[in-house]
mmCIF file of C-alpha atoms in Angstrom:
data_model
loop_
_atom_site.group_PDB
_atom_site.id
_atom_site.type_symbol
_atom_site.label_atom_id
_atom_site.label_comp_id
_atom_site.label_asym_id
_atom_site.label_seq_id
_atom_site.Cartn_x
_atom_site.Cartn_y
_atom_site.Cartn_z
ATOM 1 C CA MET A 68 -36.759 -9.777 25.838
ATOM 2 C CA ALA A 69 -34.728 -12.996 23.472
ATOM 3 C CA MET A 70 -31.598 -13.828 23.064
ATOM 4 C CA THR A 71 -28.632 -11.352 20.522
ATOM 5 C CA MET A 72 -25.764 -12.337 19.434
ATOM 6 C CA HIS A 73 -23.104 -9.762 17.321
ATOM 7 C CA VAL A 74 -22.969 -10.069 13.825
ATOM 8 C CA ASP A 75 -20.249 -8.413 11.575
ATOM 9 C CA VAL A 76 -19.700 -8.550 7.767
ATOM 10 C CA VAL A 77 -16.483 -7.268 6.525
ATOM 11 C CA SER A 78 -14.840 -7.336 3.264
ATOM 12 C CA ALA A 79 -11.769 -6.796 2.823
ATOM 13 C CA GLU A 80 -12.619 -2.798 1.290
ATOM 14 C CA GLY A 81 -14.814 -1.946 3.679
ATOM 15 C CA GLU A 82 -17.578 -2.578 6.900
ATOM 16 C CA ILE A 83 -20.761 -4.483 4.665
ATOM 17 C CA PHE A 84 -22.584 -5.044 8.459
ATOM 18 C CA SER A 85 -22.668 -4.334 11.405
ATOM 19 C CA GLY A 86 -24.721 -5.358 14.073
ATOM 20 C CA THR A 87 -27.156 -7.604 16.047
ATOM 21 C CA ALA A 88 -29.017 -10.357 15.587
ATOM 22 C CA GLU A 89 -31.680 -13.537 17.206
ATOM 23 C CA GLU A 90 -31.048 -15.113 14.179
ATOM 24 C CA VAL A 91 -28.432 -15.437 11.245
ATOM 25 C CA PHE A 92 -28.652 -17.915 8.745
ATOM 26 C CA ILE A 93 -24.925 -18.502 6.514
ATOM 27 C CA PRO A 94 -24.301 -20.386 3.442
ATOM 28 C CA ALA A 95 -21.268 -21.984 4.802
ATOM 29 C CA GLU A 96 -19.600 -24.667 2.455
ATOM 30 C CA LEU A 97 -21.538 -28.170 4.027
ATOM 31 C CA GLY A 98 -24.792 -26.488 2.948
ATOM 32 C CA GLU A 99 -27.287 -23.912 4.820
ATOM 33 C CA ILE A 100 -26.555 -23.549 9.028
ATOM 34 C CA GLY A 101 -28.535 -21.031 11.345
ATOM 35 C CA VAL A 102 -27.212 -20.133 14.004
ATOM 36 C CA LEU A 103 -29.008 -18.856 17.156
ATOM 37 C CA PRO A 104 -27.036 -17.146 20.124
ATOM 38 C CA ARG A 105 -24.664 -20.058 22.004
ATOM 39 C CA HIS A 106 -23.933 -21.417 19.363
ATOM 40 C CA THR A 107 -20.529 -23.834 19.722
ATOM 41 C CA PRO A 108 -17.118 -22.236 18.656
ATOM 42 C CA LEU A 109 -18.076 -22.924 14.617
ATOM 43 C CA ILE A 110 -15.013 -22.231 11.355
ATOM 44 C CA SER A 111 -16.402 -22.884 8.274
ATOM 45 C CA ARG A 112 -15.525 -21.565 4.469
ATOM 46 C CA LEU A 113 -18.301 -19.818 2.714
ATOM 47 C CA LYS A 114 -19.835 -20.376 -0.673
ATOM 48 C CA PRO A 115 -21.684 -17.676 -3.036
ATOM 49 C CA GLY A 116 -24.570 -16.948 -1.140
ATOM 50 C CA GLU A 117 -27.005 -14.456 0.830
ATOM 51 C CA VAL A 118 -26.724 -13.857 4.674
ATOM 52 C CA ARG A 119 -29.349 -13.584 6.644
ATOM 53 C CA VAL A 120 -29.626 -11.360 9.553
ATOM 54 C CA LYS A 121 -32.481 -11.541 11.562
ATOM 55 C CA MET A 122 -33.069 -9.675 14.170
ATOM 56 C CA SER A 123 -37.034 -8.519 15.575
ATOM 57 C CA GLY A 124 -38.960 -9.821 12.898
ATOM 58 C CA GLU A 125 -36.912 -8.083 10.162
ATOM 59 C CA GLU A 126 -34.745 -9.897 7.627
ATOM 60 C CA THR A 127 -32.029 -8.245 6.254
ATOM 61 C CA SER A 128 -30.068 -10.596 4.153
ATOM 62 C CA ILE A 129 -26.156 -9.369 2.671
ATOM 63 C CA PHE A 130 -24.661 -11.672 -0.638
ATOM 64 C CA VAL A 131 -21.140 -13.116 -0.704
ATOM 65 C CA SER A 132 -19.601 -14.427 -2.545
ATOM 66 C CA GLY A 133 -17.248 -16.292 -0.685
ATOM 67 C CA GLY A 134 -15.361 -16.564 1.976
ATOM 68 C CA MET A 135 -14.813 -17.550 6.036
ATOM 69 C CA VAL A 136 -17.676 -17.798 9.389
ATOM 70 C CA GLU A 137 -16.348 -17.681 12.448
ATOM 71 C CA VAL A 138 -19.171 -18.929 15.425
ATOM 72 C CA GLN A 139 -18.377 -18.013 18.872
ATOM 73 C CA PRO A 140 -21.623 -17.679 21.229
ATOM 74 C CA HIS A 141 -22.341 -13.842 21.428
ATOM 75 C CA VAL A 142 -20.671 -13.190 18.257
ATOM 76 C CA VAL A 143 -20.230 -14.165 14.034
ATOM 77 C CA THR A 144 -17.683 -12.196 12.369
ATOM 78 C CA VAL A 145 -18.242 -13.272 8.121
ATOM 79 C CA LEU A 146 -14.304 -12.276 6.263
ATOM 80 C CA ALA A 147 -16.549 -12.008 3.075
ATOM 81 C CA ASP A 148 -14.467 -12.016 -0.372
ATOM 82 C CA THR A 149 -14.899 -9.645 -2.528
ATOM 83 C CA GLY A 150 -14.339 -12.167 -6.321
ATOM 84 C CA ILE A 151 -15.384 -15.514 -6.878
ATOM 85 C CA ARG A 152 -12.171 -17.664 -6.205
ATOM 86 C CA ALA A 153 -11.640 -20.435 -7.073
ATOM 87 C CA GLN A 154 -8.357 -22.730 -6.973
ATOM 88 C CA ASP A 155 -8.054 -22.645 -10.738
ATOM 89 C CA LEU A 156 -8.712 -19.227 -11.501
ATOM 90 C CA ASP A 157 -5.762 -18.166 -8.353
ATOM 91 C CA GLU A 158 -3.449 -20.945 -10.242
ATOM 92 C CA ALA A 159 -4.187 -18.643 -13.814
ATOM 93 C CA ARG A 160 -3.437 -14.804 -11.791
ATOM 94 C CA ALA A 161 0.237 -16.309 -9.834
ATOM 95 C CA LEU A 162 0.873 -16.925 -13.488
ATOM 96 C CA GLU A 163 0.470 -13.861 -14.691
ATOM 97 C CA ALA A 164 1.944 -12.549 -11.547
ATOM 98 C CA LYS A 165 5.343 -14.558 -12.230
ATOM 99 C CA ALA A 166 5.445 -13.784 -16.145
ATOM 100 C CA ARG A 167 4.495 -10.148 -15.306
ATOM 101 C CA ALA A 168 7.622 -10.600 -12.795
ATOM 102 C CA GLU A 169 9.724 -12.243 -16.503
ATOM 103 C CA GLU A 170 9.158 -9.116 -18.360
ATOM 104 C CA ALA A 171 10.302 -6.529 -15.403
ATOM 105 C CA MET A 172 14.115 -9.057 -14.995
ATOM 106 C CA GLN A 173 14.314 -9.471 -18.669
ATOM 107 C CA SER A 174 12.741 -5.225 -20.081
ATOM 108 C CA GLN A 175 15.771 -2.972 -20.618
ATOM 109 C CA GLU A 176 15.865 0.478 -18.027
ATOM 110 C CA ASP A 177 13.386 2.466 -18.418
ATOM 111 C CA THR A 178 14.523 4.153 -21.523
ATOM 112 C CA ILE A 179 12.222 7.001 -21.507
ATOM 113 C CA GLU A 180 12.274 7.983 -18.170
ATOM 114 C CA PHE A 181 16.062 7.925 -18.447
ATOM 115 C CA ALA A 182 15.840 10.282 -21.223
ATOM 116 C CA LYS A 183 12.660 12.158 -19.440
ATOM 117 C CA ALA A 184 14.809 12.949 -16.232
ATOM 118 C CA LYS A 185 17.819 13.918 -18.277
ATOM 119 C CA SER A 186 16.292 15.835 -20.745
ATOM 120 C CA GLU A 187 15.131 17.694 -17.075
ATOM 121 C CA LEU A 188 18.336 17.514 -15.660
ATOM 122 C CA LEU A 189 19.864 19.526 -18.399
ATOM 123 C CA GLU A 190 16.790 22.287 -18.106
ATOM 124 C CA ALA A 191 16.911 22.612 -14.209
ATOM 125 C CA MET A 192 21.242 23.410 -13.635
ATOM 126 C CA ALA A 193 20.868 25.513 -17.150
ATOM 127 C CA GLN A 194 18.000 27.914 -15.022
ATOM 128 C CA LEU A 195 20.219 27.850 -12.623
ATOM 129 C CA GLN A 196 23.587 28.587 -14.776
ATOM 130 C CA MET A 197 21.272 31.334 -15.266
ATOM 131 C CA LEU A 198 19.975 32.524 -12.663
ATOM 132 C CA GLU A 199 23.546 33.130 -11.412
ATOM 133 C CA LYS A 200 24.809 34.996 -15.067
ATOM 134 C CA ILE A 201 22.146 37.349 -13.692
ATOM 135 C CA ARG A 202 23.041 37.218 -10.373
ATOM 136 C CA LYS A 203 26.057 38.590 -10.811
ATOM 137 C CA LYS A 204 25.422 41.178 -13.954
ATOM 138 C CA ALA A 205 22.829 42.784 -10.975
ATOM 139 C CA ARG A 206 25.650 43.224 -8.649
ATOM 140 C CA MET B 1147 11.507 48.707 -22.848
ATOM 141 C CA ALA B 1148 14.146 46.016 -23.411
ATOM 142 C CA VAL B 1149 15.267 45.567 -20.428
ATOM 143 C CA GLY B 1150 15.475 42.112 -18.678
ATOM 144 C CA LYS B 1151 13.611 40.622 -21.712
ATOM 145 C CA GLU B 1152 14.677 37.378 -20.589
ATOM 146 C CA ILE B 1153 13.954 38.122 -16.352
ATOM 147 C CA ARG B 1154 10.919 38.338 -17.393
ATOM 148 C CA THR B 1155 10.328 34.394 -19.849
ATOM 149 C CA GLN B 1156 12.527 33.243 -16.911
ATOM 150 C CA ILE B 1157 9.524 34.755 -14.157
ATOM 151 C CA LYS B 1158 6.866 33.515 -17.075
ATOM 152 C CA SER B 1159 8.318 29.708 -16.887
ATOM 153 C CA ILE B 1160 8.945 29.610 -13.259
ATOM 154 C CA THR B 1161 4.786 31.278 -12.908
ATOM 155 C CA ASN B 1162 4.048 28.309 -14.758
ATOM 156 C CA THR B 1163 5.241 25.210 -13.147
ATOM 157 C CA GLN B 1164 4.236 27.217 -10.144
ATOM 158 C CA LYS B 1165 1.047 26.718 -11.413
ATOM 159 C CA ILE B 1166 0.972 23.064 -12.146
ATOM 160 C CA THR B 1167 3.236 22.341 -8.866
ATOM 161 C CA LYS B 1168 -0.085 24.066 -6.993
ATOM 162 C CA ALA B 1169 -2.747 21.896 -9.127
ATOM 163 C CA MET B 1170 -0.909 18.650 -8.255
ATOM 164 C CA GLU B 1171 -0.684 19.368 -4.470
ATOM 165 C CA MET B 1172 -4.252 20.322 -4.046
ATOM 166 C CA VAL B 1173 -5.153 16.499 -6.066
ATOM 167 C CA ALA B 1174 -3.149 14.977 -4.344
ATOM 168 C CA ALA B 1175 -4.659 16.561 -1.208
ATOM 169 C CA SER B 1176 -8.141 16.377 -2.303
ATOM 170 C CA LYS B 1177 -6.638 12.045 -3.051
ATOM 171 C CA MET B 1178 -4.648 11.724 0.334
ATOM 172 C CA ARG B 1179 -8.500 12.149 1.184
ATOM 173 C CA ARG B 1180 -10.584 9.394 -0.041
ATOM 174 C CA ALA B 1181 -6.665 7.084 0.059
ATOM 175 C CA LYS B 1182 -7.225 8.043 3.968
ATOM 176 C CA GLU B 1183 -10.750 6.582 4.219
ATOM 177 C CA ARG B 1184 -9.800 3.867 1.625
ATOM 178 C CA MET B 1185 -8.028 2.640 4.239
ATOM 179 C CA ASP B 1186 -9.544 3.203 6.975
ATOM 180 C CA ALA B 1187 -12.368 1.020 5.661
ATOM 181 C CA THR B 1188 -10.232 -2.099 5.660
ATOM 182 C CA LYS B 1189 -9.414 -1.831 9.407
ATOM 183 C CA PRO B 1190 -12.701 -3.467 10.562
ATOM 184 C CA TYR B 1191 -11.707 -6.821 8.162
ATOM 185 C CA ALA B 1192 -7.905 -6.806 9.004
ATOM 186 C CA GLN B 1193 -9.391 -5.956 13.227
ATOM 187 C CA LYS B 1194 -11.345 -9.841 12.916
ATOM 188 C CA MET B 1195 -9.190 -11.252 11.485
ATOM 189 C CA ARG B 1196 -6.386 -10.758 13.181
ATOM 190 C CA ASN B 1197 -9.001 -11.306 15.837
ATOM 191 C CA VAL B 1198 -9.845 -15.234 14.452
ATOM 192 C CA ILE B 1199 -6.071 -16.278 14.132
ATOM 193 C CA SER B 1200 -4.936 -15.474 17.501
ATOM 194 C CA HIS B 1201 -8.675 -17.504 18.542
ATOM 195 C CA LEU B 1202 -6.669 -20.374 16.150
ATOM 196 C CA ALA B 1203 -3.932 -19.927 17.762
ATOM 197 C CA MET B 1204 -5.305 -21.037 20.787
ATOM 198 C CA ALA B 1205 -8.040 -23.498 19.491
ATOM 199 C CA HIS B 1206 -5.676 -27.128 19.484
ATOM 200 C CA PRO B 1207 -7.006 -28.825 15.788
ATOM 201 C CA GLU B 1208 -5.334 -31.650 14.872
ATOM 202 C CA TYR B 1209 -3.428 -30.630 12.362
ATOM 203 C CA LYS B 1210 -0.849 -27.631 12.835
ATOM 204 C CA HIS B 1211 -0.549 -25.742 9.799
ATOM 205 C CA PRO B 1212 2.970 -24.655 8.293
ATOM 206 C CA PHE B 1213 2.900 -20.519 8.126
ATOM 207 C CA LEU B 1214 2.539 -21.277 11.787
ATOM 208 C CA GLN B 1215 5.680 -23.023 12.984
ATOM 209 C CA GLU B 1216 8.993 -21.412 12.792
ATOM 210 C CA ARG B 1217 11.343 -23.424 10.411
ATOM 211 C CA GLU B 1218 15.428 -23.462 9.495
ATOM 212 C CA VAL B 1219 15.410 -20.920 7.364
ATOM 213 C CA LYS B 1220 16.875 -21.076 3.803
ATOM 214 C CA ARG B 1221 15.490 -18.859 2.057
ATOM 215 C CA VAL B 1222 13.517 -15.677 2.242
ATOM 216 C CA GLY B 1223 10.947 -13.714 0.703
ATOM 217 C CA TYR B 1224 10.401 -9.385 0.975
ATOM 218 C CA ILE B 1225 7.111 -8.376 -0.212
ATOM 219 C CA VAL B 1226 7.316 -4.739 -1.247
ATOM 220 C CA ILE B 1227 4.513 -2.470 -1.287
ATOM 221 C CA SER B 1228 5.718 0.772 -3.706
ATOM 222 C CA THR B 1229 4.135 3.174 -6.108
ATOM 223 C CA ASP B 1230 3.758 3.928 -8.995
ATOM 224 C CA ARG B 1231 4.904 7.075 -10.043
ATOM 225 C CA GLY B 1232 7.163 9.749 -8.143
ATOM 226 C CA LEU B 1233 7.878 13.276 -7.356
ATOM 227 C CA CYS B 1234 6.538 12.274 -3.443
ATOM 228 C CA GLY B 1235 9.577 13.213 -1.831
ATOM 229 C CA GLY B 1236 12.339 10.453 -0.379
ATOM 230 C CA LEU B 1237 8.397 7.993 0.374
ATOM 231 C CA ASN B 1238 10.361 4.796 -2.400
ATOM 232 C CA ILE B 1239 14.061 5.151 -1.498
ATOM 233 C CA ASN B 1240 13.429 6.146 1.798
ATOM 234 C CA LEU B 1241 11.156 2.682 2.018
ATOM 235 C CA PHE B 1242 13.462 1.259 -0.275
ATOM 236 C CA LYS B 1243 16.760 1.615 2.064
ATOM 237 C CA GLU B 1244 14.869 0.233 4.506
ATOM 238 C CA ALA B 1245 14.536 -3.321 2.809
ATOM 239 C CA MET B 1246 18.051 -3.708 1.392
ATOM 240 C CA ASN B 1247 18.822 -2.850 5.220
ATOM 241 C CA SER B 1248 16.651 -5.015 6.332
ATOM 242 C CA MET B 1249 18.248 -8.466 3.394
ATOM 243 C CA GLU B 1250 21.720 -7.086 3.916
ATOM 244 C CA THR B 1251 21.166 -8.948 7.443
ATOM 245 C CA TRP B 1252 20.581 -11.880 5.308
ATOM 246 C CA HIS B 1253 23.010 -11.529 2.262
ATOM 247 C CA GLU B 1254 25.645 -11.575 5.187
ATOM 248 C CA GLN B 1255 24.406 -15.803 6.200
ATOM 249 C CA ASP B 1256 24.594 -16.246 2.344
ATOM 250 C CA ILE B 1257 19.933 -16.400 2.315
ATOM 251 C CA PRO B 1258 19.515 -16.190 -0.983
ATOM 252 C CA ILE B 1259 15.829 -13.937 -0.756
ATOM 253 C CA ASP B 1260 12.628 -14.156 -3.299
ATOM 254 C CA LEU B 1261 11.079 -11.006 -4.431
ATOM 255 C CA CYS B 1262 7.743 -9.735 -5.019
ATOM 256 C CA LEU B 1263 7.142 -6.611 -5.964
ATOM 257 C CA ILE B 1264 4.666 -4.224 -6.618
ATOM 258 C CA GLY B 1265 4.167 -0.515 -7.462
ATOM 259 C CA ALA B 1266 6.204 0.076 -10.655
ATOM 260 C CA LYS B 1267 8.999 2.128 -8.774
ATOM 261 C CA ALA B 1268 9.425 -0.969 -6.597
ATOM 262 C CA GLU B 1269 10.199 -2.975 -9.649
ATOM 263 C CA ALA B 1270 12.494 -0.354 -12.182
ATOM 264 C CA PHE B 1271 14.907 -0.433 -8.606
ATOM 265 C CA PHE B 1272 15.097 -3.404 -7.386
ATOM 266 C CA LYS B 1273 15.665 -6.373 -10.922
ATOM 267 C CA ARG B 1274 19.032 -5.288 -11.618
ATOM 268 C CA ILE B 1275 19.603 -6.850 -7.603
ATOM 269 C CA GLY B 1276 17.014 -9.286 -6.415
ATOM 270 C CA ASN B 1277 15.652 -12.643 -8.337
ATOM 271 C CA ILE B 1278 11.915 -11.160 -8.933
ATOM 272 C CA ALA B 1279 9.170 -14.261 -8.214
ATOM 273 C CA SER B 1280 6.310 -12.168 -8.862
ATOM 274 C CA SER B 1281 5.609 -8.592 -9.561
ATOM 275 C CA VAL B 1282 1.831 -6.474 -10.000
ATOM 276 C CA SER B 1283 2.331 -2.780 -11.253
ATOM 277 C CA HIS B 1284 -0.371 0.182 -12.488
ATOM 278 C CA LEU B 1285 -2.960 -0.278 -9.380
ATOM 279 C CA GLY B 1286 -4.524 2.594 -10.181
ATOM 280 C CA ASP B 1287 -5.866 4.432 -7.337
ATOM 281 C CA THR B 1288 -8.154 1.651 -6.509
ATOM 282 C CA PRO B 1289 -7.044 -1.355 -6.068
ATOM 283 C CA HIS B 1290 -8.624 -4.215 -5.763
ATOM 284 C CA LEU B 1291 -8.215 -7.245 -3.669
ATOM 285 C CA ASP B 1292 -9.016 -9.354 -7.492
ATOM 286 C CA THR B 1293 -5.306 -8.677 -9.112
ATOM 287 C CA LEU B 1294 -3.124 -8.640 -5.953
ATOM 288 C CA ILE B 1295 -3.815 -12.477 -5.241
ATOM 289 C CA GLY B 1296 -1.563 -13.974 -7.657
ATOM 290 C CA THR B 1297 1.288 -12.506 -6.900
ATOM 291 C CA VAL B 1298 0.662 -12.987 -3.726
ATOM 292 C CA LYS B 1299 -0.499 -16.871 -4.421
ATOM 293 C CA VAL B 1300 3.168 -16.756 -5.686
ATOM 294 C CA MET B 1301 4.713 -16.288 -2.716
ATOM 295 C CA LEU B 1302 2.028 -18.281 -0.547
ATOM 296 C CA ASP B 1303 3.241 -21.545 -2.949
ATOM 297 C CA SER B 1304 6.799 -20.919 -2.145
ATOM 298 C CA PHE B 1305 6.460 -21.197 1.159
ATOM 299 C CA TYR B 1306 3.826 -24.339 1.021
ATOM 300 C CA ASP B 1307 6.622 -26.155 -1.306
ATOM 301 C CA GLY B 1308 9.400 -25.475 0.675
ATOM 302 C CA SER B 1309 10.817 -23.456 -2.087
ATOM 303 C CA ILE B 1310 11.309 -19.910 0.742
ATOM 304 C CA ASP B 1311 11.227 -20.123 5.229
ATOM 305 C CA ARG B 1312 10.387 -16.657 6.255
ATOM 306 C CA LEU B 1313 8.711 -13.962 3.651
ATOM 307 C CA TYR B 1314 8.585 -9.983 5.039
ATOM 308 C CA LEU B 1315 6.647 -7.667 4.153
ATOM 309 C CA VAL B 1316 7.635 -4.234 4.092
ATOM 310 C CA GLU B 1317 4.868 -1.314 3.351
ATOM 311 C CA ASN B 1318 4.957 2.497 4.647
ATOM 312 C CA GLU B 1319 3.163 2.732 7.146
ATOM 313 C CA PHE B 1320 1.137 6.062 7.223
ATOM 314 C CA VAL B 1321 1.606 7.151 10.721
ATOM 315 C CA ASN B 1322 0.209 11.204 10.158
ATOM 316 C CA SER B 1323 -0.419 13.480 6.668
ATOM 317 C CA MET B 1324 3.584 14.736 7.979
ATOM 318 C CA THR B 1325 5.258 11.488 8.905
ATOM 319 C CA GLN B 1326 5.964 8.058 6.502
ATOM 320 C CA GLN B 1327 8.200 5.549 8.359
ATOM 321 C CA PRO B 1328 9.158 2.457 6.291
ATOM 322 C CA ARG B 1329 8.095 -0.772 8.122
ATOM 323 C CA VAL B 1330 9.763 -4.273 7.825
ATOM 324 C CA SER B 1331 7.495 -6.797 9.522
ATOM 325 C CA LYS B 1332 7.234 -10.635 9.228
ATOM 326 C CA LEU B 1333 4.130 -12.121 8.007
ATOM 327 C CA ILE B 1334 4.983 -15.998 7.880
ATOM 328 C CA PRO B 1335 5.360 -17.777 10.099
ATOM 329 C CA VAL B 1336 2.511 -15.853 11.664
ATOM 330 C CA GLU B 1337 3.344 -14.868 15.478
ATOM 331 C CA PRO B 1338 1.009 -16.384 18.033
ATOM 332 C CA SER B 1339 -0.462 -13.616 19.756
ATOM 333 C CA ASP B 1340 -0.654 -13.293 23.469
ATOM 334 C CA GLU B 1341 -4.181 -12.629 24.236
ATOM 335 C CA ASP B 1342 -4.909 -14.249 27.649
ATOM 336 C CA GLU B 1343 -8.952 -14.870 26.879
ATOM 337 C CA LEU B 1344 -10.464 -18.391 26.751
ATOM 338 C CA LYS B 1345 -6.617 -20.107 28.106
ATOM 339 C CA HIS B 1346 -8.666 -23.194 28.539
ATOM 340 C CA HIS B 1347 -8.502 -26.374 26.177
ATOM 341 C CA TRP B 1348 -11.598 -25.989 23.459
ATOM 342 C CA ASP B 1349 -11.664 -26.224 19.625
ATOM 343 C CA TYR B 1350 -13.742 -25.650 17.330
ATOM 344 C CA ILE B 1351 -16.513 -27.164 14.788
ATOM 345 C CA TYR B 1352 -14.400 -27.060 11.048
ATOM 346 C CA GLU B 1353 -16.249 -27.229 8.035
ATOM 347 C CA PRO B 1354 -15.503 -29.030 5.608
ATOM 348 C CA ASP B 1355 -11.731 -29.917 8.315
ATOM 349 C CA SER B 1356 -9.404 -28.609 9.494
ATOM 350 C CA LYS B 1357 -6.839 -28.708 6.789
ATOM 351 C CA GLU B 1358 -9.060 -26.725 4.162
ATOM 352 C CA VAL B 1359 -10.359 -24.298 7.028
ATOM 353 C CA LEU B 1360 -7.139 -23.368 8.082
ATOM 354 C CA ASP B 1361 -5.111 -22.996 4.442
ATOM 355 C CA GLY B 1362 -7.990 -20.593 3.460
ATOM 356 C CA LEU B 1363 -7.242 -18.622 7.026
ATOM 357 C CA LEU B 1364 -4.293 -17.668 6.393
ATOM 358 C CA MET B 1365 -3.991 -17.312 3.522
ATOM 359 C CA ARG B 1366 -7.148 -14.358 3.142
ATOM 360 C CA TYR B 1367 -4.834 -13.783 6.698
ATOM 361 C CA VAL B 1368 -1.549 -12.644 4.596
ATOM 362 C CA GLU B 1369 -3.697 -11.032 0.809
ATOM 363 C CA SER B 1370 -5.601 -8.592 3.430
ATOM 364 C CA LEU B 1371 -2.233 -8.198 4.515
ATOM 365 C CA VAL B 1372 -0.951 -6.855 2.001
ATOM 366 C CA TYR B 1373 -3.788 -4.918 0.314
ATOM 367 C CA GLN B 1374 -4.340 -3.593 4.387
ATOM 368 C CA GLY B 1375 -0.784 -2.309 2.345
ATOM 369 C CA VAL B 1376 -1.228 -1.612 -0.976
ATOM 370 C CA VAL B 1377 -4.312 1.122 0.440
ATOM 371 C CA GLU B 1378 -1.979 2.753 3.399
ATOM 372 C CA ASN B 1379 1.107 3.161 1.412
ATOM 373 C CA ILE B 1380 -1.408 5.110 -1.554
ATOM 374 C CA ALA B 1381 -2.873 7.382 1.480
ATOM 375 C CA CYS B 1382 1.196 7.518 1.974
ATOM 376 C CA GLU B 1383 1.948 8.347 -1.465
ATOM 377 C CA MET B 1384 -0.953 10.729 -2.368
ATOM 378 C CA SER B 1385 0.812 12.955 1.465
ATOM 379 C CA ALA B 1386 4.103 12.781 0.477
ATOM 380 C CA ARG B 1387 3.307 13.953 -2.640
ATOM 381 C CA MET B 1388 0.848 17.115 -1.630
ATOM 382 C CA VAL B 1389 4.148 17.341 0.823
ATOM 383 C CA ALA B 1390 6.559 17.316 -1.779
ATOM 384 C CA MET B 1391 4.215 19.502 -4.492
ATOM 385 C CA LYS B 1392 4.225 21.766 -1.442
ATOM 386 C CA ALA B 1393 7.447 22.352 -1.125
ATOM 387 C CA ALA B 1394 7.938 22.942 -4.875
ATOM 388 C CA THR B 1395 4.817 25.817 -4.668
ATOM 389 C CA ASP B 1396 7.262 27.557 -1.933
ATOM 390 C CA ASN B 1397 9.928 26.921 -4.075
ATOM 391 C CA ALA B 1398 8.562 28.769 -6.681
ATOM 392 C CA GLY B 1399 7.233 31.481 -4.952
ATOM 393 C CA ASP B 1400 11.271 32.291 -3.374
ATOM 394 C CA MET B 1401 12.483 31.650 -6.866
ATOM 395 C CA ILE B 1402 9.726 34.019 -8.620
ATOM 396 C CA ASP B 1403 10.688 36.525 -5.274
ATOM 397 C CA GLU B 1404 14.296 36.319 -5.823
ATOM 398 C CA LEU B 1405 13.471 37.131 -9.963
ATOM 399 C CA LYS B 1406 11.989 40.510 -9.465
ATOM 400 C CA LEU B 1407 13.565 41.345 -7.196
ATOM 401 C CA ILE B 1408 16.679 41.823 -9.639
ATOM 402 C CA TYR B 1409 14.484 42.596 -13.079
ATOM 403 C CA ASN B 1410 13.488 46.330 -10.908
ATOM 404 C CA LYS B 1411 16.897 46.640 -10.235
ATOM 405 C CA ALA B 1412 17.768 46.784 -13.200
ATOM 406 C CA ARG B 1413 15.067 48.085 -14.652
ATOM 407 C CA GLN B 1414 15.744 50.802 -12.645
ATOM 408 C CA ALA B 1415 19.261 51.636 -13.708
ATOM 409 C CA ALA B 1416 18.146 51.875 -16.865
ATOM 410 C CA ILE B 1417 15.171 55.209 -15.568
ATOM 411 C CA THR B 1418 18.576 56.099 -13.259
ATOM 412 C CA GLN B 1419 21.694 55.828 -16.910
ATOM 413 C CA GLU B 1420 18.782 56.954 -19.415
ATOM 414 C CA ILE B 1421 17.249 60.033 -17.074
ATOM 415 C CA SER B 1422 21.453 60.650 -16.261
ATOM 416 C CA GLU B 1423 22.309 61.039 -20.218
ATOM 417 C CA ILE B 1424 19.604 62.897 -20.678
ATOM 418 C CA VAL B 1425 20.091 65.634 -18.400
ATOM 419 C CA SER B 1426 23.772 65.055 -19.203
ATOM 420 C CA GLY B 1427 23.620 66.084 -23.242
ATOM 421 C CA ALA B 1428 20.895 68.677 -22.170
ATOM 422 C CA ALA B 1429 23.608 70.057 -19.949
ATOM 423 C CA ALA B 1430 26.161 69.344 -23.065
ATOM 424 C CA ILE B 1431 23.764 72.208 -25.118
ATOM 425 C CA GLY B 1432 22.962 73.963 -22.783
#
């Protein structure tokens, strides 16, 4: 029997593939690599591309938009990204988050929410008062 | 008959409220089921990521990543994950209490705190208390990692440039559908795990090089933990809301029962009075 290894492809939002394989092709950043069982430990970034898992003549292909791969002699773990990552894109996202924080700091008391809560409180109090009154009457 | 008209309206309005809380309970229950599924779906990634990180801690890269090194604490960061909406019992308040307890120890040592807030409730609560470095809210029921990247990056960057020396995560832990537990955990520096296989000296081949790989990996590790916290928090929110709404529905039921009793008493009293009036009237004539 041909040697096999375990392959897991996971993303933060869910498991994509889990099974055994005879050979895996991985779109590593420095070029596609083919991994056979007993490969030396390797850890690499991925570029967008296809992970192809070969098992008994059949090939399963999974698209990844980037991520990391860890290769151990009998286990290959692909940690796929869920979206496109790029330095400047992440930078822009960080700036957005900062802007949101400033907005949150500056925005006054949530006036609408406060007013809503107050009116709800008043209503509940009125109800309670009425209930008390009715109770007294009934006795 | 005009007896107890106001009681009847009261009963009707409580019945309406009860209908709403009942509906909210059922919506929360079904959303909780889906949120739990999503929460379970994030587990493999976090598990694999932890494996790789613990392998890495065992390997001996020539590059020592700052996330793996303890340093003197001069300023700390907190990531607080809360819900966007209320009506979920004491979920957020318990969480904020836990966060404040943990922050108190830093206040005593005069160590300033930077906050990264996820969820509208945390924004509303902490904006008067601390310095907010980044925030994000209204992620919806199906959050995506992409929307969190920027928010988390702000904190990671300030760790890189030395403006914070520790980063904590404050989140709700989903114990079961009745219990949610607030939890404060240290995100970075990453605690080395004490797995005892692979003890011998070995190392990975790093592509392109160990710095790039470690940077990418640890960034994703922290992001995945935060993402997992967010997804878990939604499951917590839904189950807390379910429980809260169930209690509200039950209370409304009790209130209706009580009011009905009062109403019936009043009605009977009125009838009795009327009968005695008729009887005494008839007696007076006869």
